Coordinates of C-alpha atoms (C1' of nucleotides) in Angstrom, one line a residue:
Chain N
M1 CA -6.3 30.8 6.6
R2 CA -2.9 29.3 7.5
E3 CA -1.4 27.3 4.6
Q4 CA -2.1 27.0 0.8
H5 CA -2.2 23.6 -0.7
P6 CA 0.7 22.7 -2.7
V7 CA 0.3 22.9 -6.5
Y8 CA 0.4 19.2 -6.9
L9 CA -2.5 19.0 -4.6
Q10 CA -4.6 21.4 -6.2
L11 CA -3.7 19.8 -9.6
R12 CA -5.0 16.5 -8.1
Q13 CA -8.2 18.0 -7.3
Q14 CA -8.4 19.7 -10.8
L15 CA -7.8 16.3 -12.3
L16 CA -10.4 14.8 -10.4
L17 CA -13.0 17.4 -11.6
W18 CA -11.6 17.0 -15.2
I19 CA -12.1 13.1 -15.1
E20 CA -15.7 13.6 -13.8
Q21 CA -16.5 16.3 -16.4
K22 CA -15.1 14.1 -19.2
Q23 CA -17.0 11.1 -17.8
L24 CA -14.1 8.8 -18.0
D25 CA -14.9 5.4 -17.0
S26 CA -12.9 2.3 -15.8
Q27 CA -9.8 1.7 -17.7
D28 CA -10.1 4.7 -20.0
K29 CA -6.8 6.1 -21.0
L30 CA -5.9 9.8 -19.9
P31 CA -4.3 12.1 -22.4
A32 CA -0.5 12.2 -22.8
E33 CA 1.4 13.8 -19.8
R34 CA 2.9 16.7 -21.8
E35 CA -0.6 17.5 -23.1
L36 CA -2.2 17.5 -19.6
A37 CA 0.7 19.5 -18.1
Q38 CA 0.1 22.2 -20.8
H39 CA -3.6 22.2 -20.3
F40 CA -3.1 22.6 -16.5
N41 CA -0.2 25.0 -17.2
T42 CA 2.4 23.3 -15.2
T43 CA 5.4 21.1 -15.7
R44 CA 5.4 17.4 -16.3
V45 CA 7.1 16.7 -13.1
T46 CA 4.6 18.4 -11.1
L47 CA 1.9 16.7 -13.1
R48 CA 3.3 13.4 -12.4
Q49 CA 3.4 14.3 -8.7
A50 CA -0.3 14.8 -8.8
L51 CA -1.1 11.7 -10.8
S52 CA 1.2 9.6 -8.5
Q53 CA -1.2 10.9 -5.7
L54 CA -4.1 9.7 -7.3
E55 CA -2.4 6.5 -8.1
A56 CA -1.7 6.1 -4.4
E57 CA -5.4 6.8 -3.8
G58 CA -6.2 4.1 -6.3
R59 CA -8.1 6.5 -8.7
V60 CA -5.8 6.0 -11.7
Y61 CA -3.0 3.4 -12.5
R62 CA -0.6 3.0 -15.1
S63 CA 0.7 0.3 -17.3
N64 CA 4.4 0.4 -18.1
R65 CA 5.1 3.1 -20.7
R66 CA 1.5 2.8 -22.0
G67 CA 0.1 5.7 -20.0
W68 CA -2.4 6.5 -17.1
F69 CA -5.8 4.8 -17.0
I70 CA -8.8 5.0 -14.6
T71 CA -8.9 2.5 -11.8
P72 CA -11.8 0.0 -11.9
P73 CA -13.6 -1.0 -8.7
R74 CA -12.0 -3.3 -6.3
I75 CA -12.8 -7.0 -6.3
A76 CA -14.2 -8.2 -3.0
Y77 CA -12.4 -11.4 -1.8
D78 CA -13.3 -13.5 1.4
P79 CA -10.6 -15.7 2.0
S80 CA -12.4 -17.8 4.6
I81 CA -14.8 -18.9 1.7
D82 CA -14.0 -22.1 -0.4
V83 CA -14.5 -20.2 -3.6
G84 CA -11.4 -19.5 -6.0
F85 CA -10.5 -16.5 -7.7
Y86 CA -12.4 -17.6 -11.0
Q87 CA -15.5 -17.8 -9.3
Y88 CA -15.5 -14.8 -7.2
V89 CA -14.6 -12.6 -9.9
K90 CA -17.2 -13.9 -12.1
D91 CA -19.8 -13.5 -9.2
Q92 CA -19.0 -9.8 -9.2
G93 CA -19.8 -9.4 -12.8
M94 CA -16.1 -9.0 -13.9
V95 CA -14.3 -11.1 -16.3
P96 CA -11.6 -13.2 -14.7
R97 CA -8.6 -14.8 -16.8
T98 CA -5.7 -16.8 -15.5
K99 CA -2.4 -17.5 -17.4
T100 CA -0.2 -20.0 -16.3
I101 CA 3.3 -18.6 -16.6
S102 CA 5.4 -21.7 -15.4
R103 CA 4.8 -25.1 -13.9
N104 CA 7.3 -27.2 -12.3
L105 CA 8.2 -30.1 -10.3
V106 CA 10.8 -28.6 -7.9
E107 CA 12.6 -29.5 -4.6
T108 CA 11.2 -28.0 -1.5
P109 CA 13.5 -24.9 -0.7
A110 CA 14.5 -24.2 2.9
W111 CA 12.0 -21.3 3.4
L112 CA 9.2 -23.3 2.2
A113 CA 10.1 -26.3 4.4
E114 CA 10.4 -24.0 7.3
K115 CA 6.8 -22.8 6.9
T116 CA 5.1 -25.9 6.1
Q117 CA 5.0 -29.6 6.8
L118 CA 7.0 -30.3 3.6
A119 CA 10.6 -31.9 4.0
L120 CA 13.5 -30.0 2.8
G121 CA 14.1 -31.2 -0.8
E122 CA 11.0 -33.0 -1.0
A123 CA 9.3 -32.9 -4.5
V124 CA 6.4 -30.2 -4.9
Y125 CA 4.5 -28.9 -7.8
Q126 CA 5.2 -25.0 -8.5
F127 CA 2.9 -23.1 -10.5
V128 CA 3.3 -19.5 -11.2
R129 CA 0.3 -17.8 -12.7
R130 CA -1.0 -14.4 -13.6
R131 CA -4.6 -13.4 -13.2
Y132 CA -6.6 -10.8 -14.8
V133 CA -9.9 -9.0 -14.0
N134 CA -11.3 -7.6 -17.2
E135 CA -7.9 -8.1 -19.0
R136 CA -6.2 -6.0 -16.4
A137 CA -3.3 -8.1 -14.8
V138 CA -3.9 -7.6 -10.9
L139 CA -1.9 -10.3 -9.3
I140 CA 0.8 -13.1 -9.6
E141 CA 0.4 -16.1 -7.8
H142 CA 2.8 -18.7 -6.7
N143 CA 1.4 -22.1 -5.7
Y144 CA 3.1 -25.1 -4.1
I145 CA 1.2 -28.3 -4.0
S146 CA 2.2 -31.7 -2.5
S147 CA 3.1 -33.8 -5.4
A148 CA 2.6 -37.0 -3.5
S149 CA -1.1 -36.1 -3.0
C150 CA -1.6 -35.0 -6.6
P151 CA 0.0 -37.2 -9.2
G152 CA -0.2 -35.9 -12.8
L153 CA -1.3 -32.5 -11.8
L154 CA 1.3 -31.0 -14.1
D155 CA -0.5 -32.4 -17.1
K156 CA -3.8 -30.6 -16.3
N157 CA -5.1 -27.3 -17.4
T158 CA -4.4 -24.7 -14.7
D159 CA -5.7 -21.8 -16.5
H160 CA -8.9 -22.1 -14.3
S161 CA -9.3 -23.1 -10.7
L162 CA -6.7 -25.2 -8.9
W163 CA -9.1 -25.9 -6.2
Q164 CA -11.6 -27.2 -8.5
I165 CA -9.1 -29.6 -9.9
L166 CA -8.1 -30.7 -6.4
R167 CA -11.6 -31.1 -5.5
D168 CA -12.8 -32.9 -8.6
D169 CA -9.9 -34.9 -9.6
Y170 CA -8.3 -35.7 -6.3
Q171 CA -11.2 -35.3 -3.8
L172 CA -9.1 -33.0 -1.7
N173 CA -10.8 -30.0 0.0
P174 CA -9.1 -27.2 1.8
A175 CA -10.1 -27.2 5.4
E176 CA -7.9 -25.3 7.8
R177 CA -6.0 -22.3 6.5
A178 CA -3.5 -20.0 7.8
I179 CA -3.3 -16.6 6.1
E180 CA -0.8 -13.7 6.2
I181 CA -1.5 -10.4 4.7
Y182 CA 0.4 -7.1 4.6
P183 CA 1.0 -4.2 2.3
Q184 CA 4.1 -4.6 0.3
A185 CA 5.8 -3.1 -2.6
I186 CA 5.7 -5.1 -6.0
L187 CA 9.4 -6.1 -6.4
A188 CA 11.3 -6.7 -9.6
E189 CA 10.2 -10.0 -10.8
Q190 CA 6.7 -9.7 -10.1
A191 CA 6.5 -6.0 -11.2
E192 CA 7.9 -7.2 -14.7
L193 CA 5.2 -10.1 -14.9
L194 CA 2.6 -7.4 -14.1
N195 CA 4.1 -4.8 -16.4
I196 CA 4.2 -2.2 -13.8
S197 CA 7.0 -0.4 -12.3
Q198 CA 9.1 -1.9 -9.4
G199 CA 8.1 -0.4 -6.2
S200 CA 4.7 0.0 -6.9
A201 CA 2.4 -0.3 -3.9
G202 CA 1.1 -3.8 -3.6
L203 CA -0.7 -6.3 -1.1
Y204 CA 0.9 -9.6 -0.3
L205 CA -1.2 -12.5 0.7
E206 CA 0.3 -15.8 1.8
R207 CA -2.0 -18.9 2.5
Q208 CA -1.2 -22.3 3.9
S209 CA -4.1 -24.8 3.4
S210 CA -4.4 -28.3 4.7
D211 CA -6.9 -30.9 3.4
Q212 CA -9.9 -32.6 5.1
H213 CA -7.4 -35.1 6.6
G214 CA -5.2 -32.5 8.2
N215 CA -2.5 -33.1 5.5
F216 CA -0.5 -30.4 3.8
L217 CA -2.4 -29.3 0.7
E218 CA -1.2 -26.0 -0.8
F219 CA 1.1 -23.0 0.0
D220 CA 0.0 -20.0 -1.9
Q221 CA 1.6 -16.6 -2.3
E222 CA -0.3 -13.9 -4.1
Y223 CA 1.2 -10.5 -5.1
W224 CA -1.8 -8.0 -5.7
I225 CA -1.7 -4.8 -7.2
H226 CA -2.9 -2.3 -4.2
D227 CA -5.9 -1.0 -5.9
A228 CA -7.4 -4.1 -7.2
L229 CA -8.6 -6.0 -4.0
K230 CA -10.8 -5.5 -1.1
L231 CA -10.7 -8.3 1.7
V232 CA -13.8 -9.2 3.4
V233 CA -13.7 -11.6 6.4
N234 CA -16.5 -12.7 8.6
I235 CA -15.7 -14.1 11.9
A236 CA -18.2 -16.0 14.0
R237 CA -17.8 -16.1 18.0
T238 CA -14.9 -18.0 19.0
E239 CA -16.0 -20.2 21.7
Chain I
M1 CA 22.8 -8.4 -20.8
R2 CA 20.0 -6.1 -22.1
E3 CA 19.1 -3.4 -19.8
Q4 CA 21.1 -1.3 -17.3
H5 CA 19.3 -0.5 -14.1
P6 CA 18.3 3.2 -13.6
V7 CA 20.4 5.0 -11.3
Y8 CA 17.8 5.4 -8.7
L9 CA 17.5 1.6 -8.2
Q10 CA 21.3 1.2 -8.0
L11 CA 21.1 3.8 -5.6
R12 CA 18.6 2.0 -3.5
Q13 CA 20.9 -1.0 -3.4
Q14 CA 23.8 1.1 -2.4
L15 CA 21.7 2.7 0.4
L16 CA 20.7 -0.8 1.6
L17 CA 24.4 -1.9 1.8
W18 CA 25.1 1.5 3.5
I19 CA 22.6 1.0 6.1
E20 CA 23.8 -2.6 6.9
Q21 CA 27.4 -1.3 7.0
K22 CA 26.5 1.3 9.5
Q23 CA 24.4 -1.1 11.4
L24 CA 21.5 1.3 11.6
D25 CA 18.7 0.0 13.7
S26 CA 15.1 0.5 14.1
Q27 CA 14.0 4.1 14.1
D28 CA 17.6 5.4 13.6
K29 CA 17.8 8.4 11.5
L30 CA 19.5 8.7 8.2
P31 CA 21.8 11.7 7.4
A32 CA 20.4 14.8 5.6
E33 CA 19.4 14.4 2.1
R34 CA 21.9 16.7 0.8
E35 CA 24.5 15.0 2.5
L36 CA 23.6 11.8 1.3
A37 CA 23.1 13.0 -2.3
Q38 CA 26.8 14.4 -2.1
H39 CA 28.1 11.1 -0.6
F40 CA 26.6 9.0 -3.5
N41 CA 27.5 11.6 -5.9
T42 CA 23.9 12.3 -7.1
T43 CA 21.1 14.8 -7.0
R44 CA 18.6 15.3 -4.3
V45 CA 15.7 14.4 -6.6
T46 CA 17.4 11.1 -7.5
L47 CA 18.2 10.4 -3.9
R48 CA 14.8 11.1 -2.8
Q49 CA 13.4 8.7 -5.6
A50 CA 15.5 5.9 -4.2
L51 CA 14.6 6.8 -0.7
S52 CA 10.8 6.6 -1.9
Q53 CA 11.5 3.3 -3.3
L54 CA 12.8 2.0 -0.1
E55 CA 10.0 3.5 1.8
A56 CA 7.5 1.7 -0.6
E57 CA 9.4 -1.6 0.3
G58 CA 8.9 -0.6 4.0
R59 CA 12.5 -0.4 4.7
V60 CA 12.8 3.4 5.7
Y61 CA 10.0 5.8 6.7
R62 CA 9.8 9.5 7.2
S63 CA 8.1 11.7 9.6
N64 CA 7.0 15.1 8.4
R65 CA 10.0 17.5 7.8
R66 CA 12.1 15.4 10.4
G67 CA 13.9 13.3 8.0
W68 CA 14.0 9.4 7.1
F69 CA 14.3 6.6 9.6
I70 CA 14.8 3.0 9.6
T71 CA 11.3 1.0 9.8
P72 CA 11.0 -1.3 12.6
P73 CA 9.3 -4.6 12.2
R74 CA 5.9 -5.3 11.6
I75 CA 3.3 -5.8 14.4
A76 CA 1.4 -9.0 13.7
Y77 CA -2.3 -8.7 14.4
D78 CA -5.0 -11.4 14.3
P79 CA -8.4 -9.6 13.9
S80 CA -10.2 -12.9 14.8
I81 CA -8.9 -13.0 18.4
D82 CA -10.4 -11.2 21.2
V83 CA -7.2 -9.2 22.1
G84 CA -6.9 -5.5 21.6
F85 CA -4.2 -3.4 20.3
Y86 CA -2.6 -2.6 23.8
Q87 CA -2.2 -6.4 24.4
Y88 CA -0.9 -7.7 21.1
V89 CA 1.7 -5.0 20.9
K90 CA 2.9 -5.7 24.4
D91 CA 3.0 -9.7 23.6
Q92 CA 5.3 -8.8 20.8
G93 CA 7.8 -7.2 22.9
M94 CA 7.0 -3.6 22.1
V95 CA 5.6 -0.6 23.8
P96 CA 2.0 0.3 22.9
R97 CA 0.6 3.9 23.6
T98 CA -2.8 5.2 22.8
K99 CA -3.7 8.9 22.8
T100 CA -7.4 9.9 22.6
I101 CA -7.8 12.7 20.2
S102 CA -11.5 13.4 20.7
R103 CA -14.4 12.0 22.3
N104 CA -18.0 12.9 21.5
L105 CA -21.6 12.0 21.5
V106 CA -22.8 12.4 17.9
E107 CA -25.7 11.7 15.9
T108 CA -25.3 8.6 13.5
P109 CA -24.5 10.0 10.2
A110 CA -26.0 8.4 7.0
W111 CA -23.0 6.5 5.9
L112 CA -22.9 4.8 9.2
A113 CA -26.5 4.0 9.6
E114 CA -26.4 2.3 6.1
K115 CA -23.6 0.1 7.3
T116 CA -24.8 -0.7 10.7
Q117 CA -27.9 -1.4 12.7
L118 CA -27.8 2.2 14.0
A119 CA -30.7 4.4 13.2
L120 CA -30.0 7.8 11.2
G121 CA -29.6 10.3 13.8
E122 CA -29.5 7.9 16.9
A123 CA -26.9 9.1 19.5
V124 CA -23.4 7.2 19.4
Y125 CA -20.2 7.7 21.0
Q126 CA -17.5 8.6 18.7
F127 CA -13.7 8.1 19.5
V128 CA -10.8 9.1 17.8
R129 CA -7.6 7.9 19.0
R130 CA -3.9 7.7 17.9
R131 CA -1.9 4.7 18.6
Y132 CA 1.8 4.3 18.8
V133 CA 4.2 1.4 18.8
N134 CA 7.7 2.3 20.5
E135 CA 6.3 5.8 20.1
R136 CA 6.1 5.8 16.6
A137 CA 2.4 6.7 15.5
V138 CA 1.2 3.8 13.4
L139 CA -2.7 4.2 13.0
I140 CA -5.5 6.5 13.6
E141 CA -8.8 4.8 14.9
H142 CA -12.2 5.9 14.7
N143 CA -14.7 4.0 17.1
Y144 CA -18.4 4.3 17.2
I145 CA -20.1 2.6 20.1
S146 CA -23.7 2.4 20.9
S147 CA -24.6 4.9 23.5
A148 CA -27.6 3.1 24.7
S149 CA -25.4 0.0 25.7
C150 CA -22.7 2.0 27.5
P151 CA -23.9 4.9 29.6
G152 CA -21.2 6.9 31.0
L153 CA -18.6 5.6 28.7
L154 CA -17.4 9.1 27.8
D155 CA -16.1 9.7 31.3
K156 CA -13.9 6.7 31.3
N157 CA -10.0 6.7 30.3
T158 CA -9.9 5.4 26.9
D159 CA -6.1 5.6 26.6
H160 CA -6.0 1.9 26.9
S161 CA -8.3 -0.9 25.7
L162 CA -11.9 0.0 24.8
W163 CA -12.7 -3.7 24.6
Q164 CA -11.4 -4.2 28.2
I165 CA -13.6 -1.3 29.4
L166 CA -16.8 -3.0 27.6
R167 CA -16.1 -6.2 29.2
D168 CA -15.3 -5.1 32.5
D169 CA -17.6 -2.4 33.1
Y170 CA -20.6 -3.3 30.9
Q171 CA -20.3 -7.0 30.5
L172 CA -20.2 -6.8 26.8
N173 CA -18.2 -9.0 24.6
P174 CA -17.5 -9.0 21.1
A175 CA -18.9 -11.8 19.2
E176 CA -19.6 -11.8 15.5
R177 CA -17.4 -9.5 13.4
A178 CA -17.6 -8.4 9.8
I179 CA -14.1 -7.1 8.6
E180 CA -13.0 -5.2 5.7
I181 CA -9.5 -4.7 4.6
Y182 CA -7.8 -3.0 1.8
P183 CA -4.6 -0.9 0.8
Q184 CA -5.6 2.7 0.6
A185 CA -3.6 6.0 0.8
I186 CA -3.5 8.0 3.9
L187 CA -5.6 11.2 3.1
A188 CA -5.4 14.6 4.4
E189 CA -6.9 14.4 8.0
Q190 CA -5.5 11.0 9.1
A191 CA -2.1 12.0 7.5
E192 CA -2.0 15.1 9.6
L193 CA -2.7 13.3 12.7
L194 CA 0.0 10.8 11.8
N195 CA 2.4 13.4 10.7
I196 CA 3.2 12.0 7.6
S197 CA 2.5 13.3 4.0
Q198 CA -1.0 13.0 2.5
G199 CA -1.0 10.0 -0.1
S200 CA 1.5 7.9 2.0
A201 CA 0.6 4.2 1.4
G202 CA -1.8 2.8 4.0
L203 CA -3.9 -0.1 5.1
Y204 CA -7.5 0.6 5.9
L205 CA -9.3 -1.8 8.3
E206 CA -12.9 -1.5 9.1
R207 CA -14.7 -3.8 11.6
Q208 CA -18.1 -4.0 12.9
S209 CA -18.7 -6.1 15.9
S210 CA -21.9 -7.3 17.6
D211 CA -22.0 -8.4 21.3
Q212 CA -22.9 -11.8 22.7
H213 CA -26.6 -11.0 22.4
G214 CA -26.3 -10.2 18.8
N215 CA -26.8 -6.5 19.1
F216 CA -24.6 -3.8 17.6
L217 CA -21.6 -3.2 19.6
E218 CA -19.0 -1.2 17.9
F219 CA -17.9 0.0 14.4
D220 CA -14.3 0.6 14.0
Q221 CA -12.1 2.3 11.3
E222 CA -8.5 1.9 11.4
Y223 CA -6.0 3.8 9.3
W224 CA -2.6 2.1 9.5
I225 CA 0.5 3.2 8.0
H226 CA 1.6 0.6 5.4
D227 CA 4.6 -0.9 6.9
A228 CA 3.6 -1.3 10.6
L229 CA 1.3 -4.0 10.2
K230 CA 1.0 -7.8 9.5
L231 CA -2.4 -9.4 9.6
V232 CA -2.5 -13.1 10.5
V233 CA -5.9 -14.9 10.1
N234 CA -6.5 -18.5 11.0
I235 CA -9.5 -20.1 9.5
A236 CA -11.0 -23.6 10.6
R237 CA -13.0 -25.8 8.4
T238 CA -16.2 -24.1 7.4
E239 CA -18.8 -26.9 7.8
Chain R
dA1 C1' 9.4 7.6 -37.5
dA2 C1' 7.1 9.9 -34.0
dG3 C1' 5.3 10.3 -29.8
dT4 C1' 5.2 8.9 -25.0
dG5 C1' 6.6 7.9 -20.5
dG6 C1' 10.7 7.0 -17.4
dT7 C1' 14.5 9.1 -15.7
dC8 C1' 18.0 12.8 -14.5
dT9 C1' 20.2 17.3 -13.8
dA10 C1' 21.2 21.8 -11.4
dG11 C1' 19.3 24.9 -9.8
dA12 C1' 15.8 27.6 -6.8
dC13 C1' 12.4 29.1 -2.8
dC14 C1' 9.7 28.1 1.3
dA15 C1' 7.9 26.6 5.7
dC16 C1' 9.1 24.2 9.2
dA17 C1' 12.0 21.5 13.0
dC18 C1' 15.5 21.9 16.0
dG19 C1' 19.2 23.5 18.5
Chain G
dG1 C1' 18.7 31.4 13.2
dT2 C1' 20.2 27.7 10.5
dG3 C1' 19.5 23.8 8.2
dT4 C1' 16.2 20.6 6.7
dG5 C1' 12.9 18.5 3.9
dG6 C1' 9.0 19.7 0.6
dT7 C1' 8.1 21.5 -3.6
dC8 C1' 8.9 23.3 -8.3
dT9 C1' 11.0 24.8 -12.9
dA10 C1' 12.8 24.2 -17.7
dG11 C1' 15.2 21.7 -19.5
dA12 C1' 17.3 17.1 -21.6
dC13 C1' 18.1 12.1 -23.0
dC14 C1' 16.8 7.5 -23.7
dA15 C1' 13.9 3.3 -24.3
dC16 C1' 9.9 1.8 -25.3
dT17 C1' 5.0 1.8 -27.7
dT18 C1' 2.4 3.0 -31.2
dT19 C1' 1.4 4.6 -35.6

DNA sequence: AAGTGGTCTAGACCACACG
DNA sequence: GTGTGGTCTAGACCACTTT
């Protein structure tokens, strides 16, 4: 035997056992840190280190200053399928909710013009929305939609599926999509909207869609909490 | 003005400026923690909190007990393209390297049989490899390849591209692929192989490929360091 | 008002990396 | 061997949440 595991890793193990024993379920709250620290005969600092470990592993999560909770299972999401958040969450037996935080007609900024077919300064709709799964906020979404293609979109209810509105009200369907995905810490603005601490692990997903006519349709940025999502992609033979 | 940012976030900002000033480049080493703490007139604990923040953001990384370094740019990777690690790293002007850690003929375990067409106990080749970009270890890969389809594979040099071997020596090409991706902390075994600490943020990528005849070809698990990778997926219209 | 999580200090010891 | 990063303690104060 060479090395003894550090205390916080032993504590991690004990916590897992304790959770199992207590049969804590998704979104159940753990006892106060001071209480746990005493129970396991250690310091709050070390306890928090152990909890942070479990947080990184996606076993527990926290909500600002409210405490630690048991992480629910991940949502599976296939970005190649024409199904929106609202639908695929429901299909997996969870309860989706969307809150539109802001909606504006803005001028296309430089960074967006560079990435898309949009001209610098051209008017686009910008939506910022927060999405929940079982009342847990799991992502912040920034949408940019061509204003020319979708007159009057600002007046519609965007608390459900944008794609459905595009399809039903404007006969626009997403066709080609270019997607970028990478792990990225949640920074200040999004962290505040998600009520988590800045620097929490996250997954960034960016998607540009064009419609069935090949025109720019939508640019989408999604800031996901790291433990809420599982991406599933199926790829057929490329000829 | 309501709230003052906590010290470690101010320190984060100062560190970024300091790095810029010093013109530190990819993989350059930062000074010792004690030195930095003194320079910024704070404690090691707080300094480490600031560094951890930057680590989460992918600006700095650490290598076990060796210190803190500047994070190099991410590698872009399109899992829908028939190009292996070796090729796409080179295409982006970086230097790839692969070290085969183990190669074995093993019996298909239960979890693998469940996921694939492989029968429980059937013989498969198992490869564990560590991959580097510019001599920085960025992922651990577990490969399972049908032994029936590839006799003699164990004797070949697997320090480059497996796919190339499959193509050139066995006339097998990956066709359909099912991919799963999610953020996941790097746990004990992989952390040790990557020389990072257990619980570091990571990205898990799992891929099952079948060949041009529709037979099982390969099952692949990749444990990526969170800051090394950017996924790019292009999806055409699904008819 | 009380309790909780978030932050911070000033030490300390150890195991490992590196010269 | 020396210095470094990794870990740990025993406090403390503050801002926020909850009662």
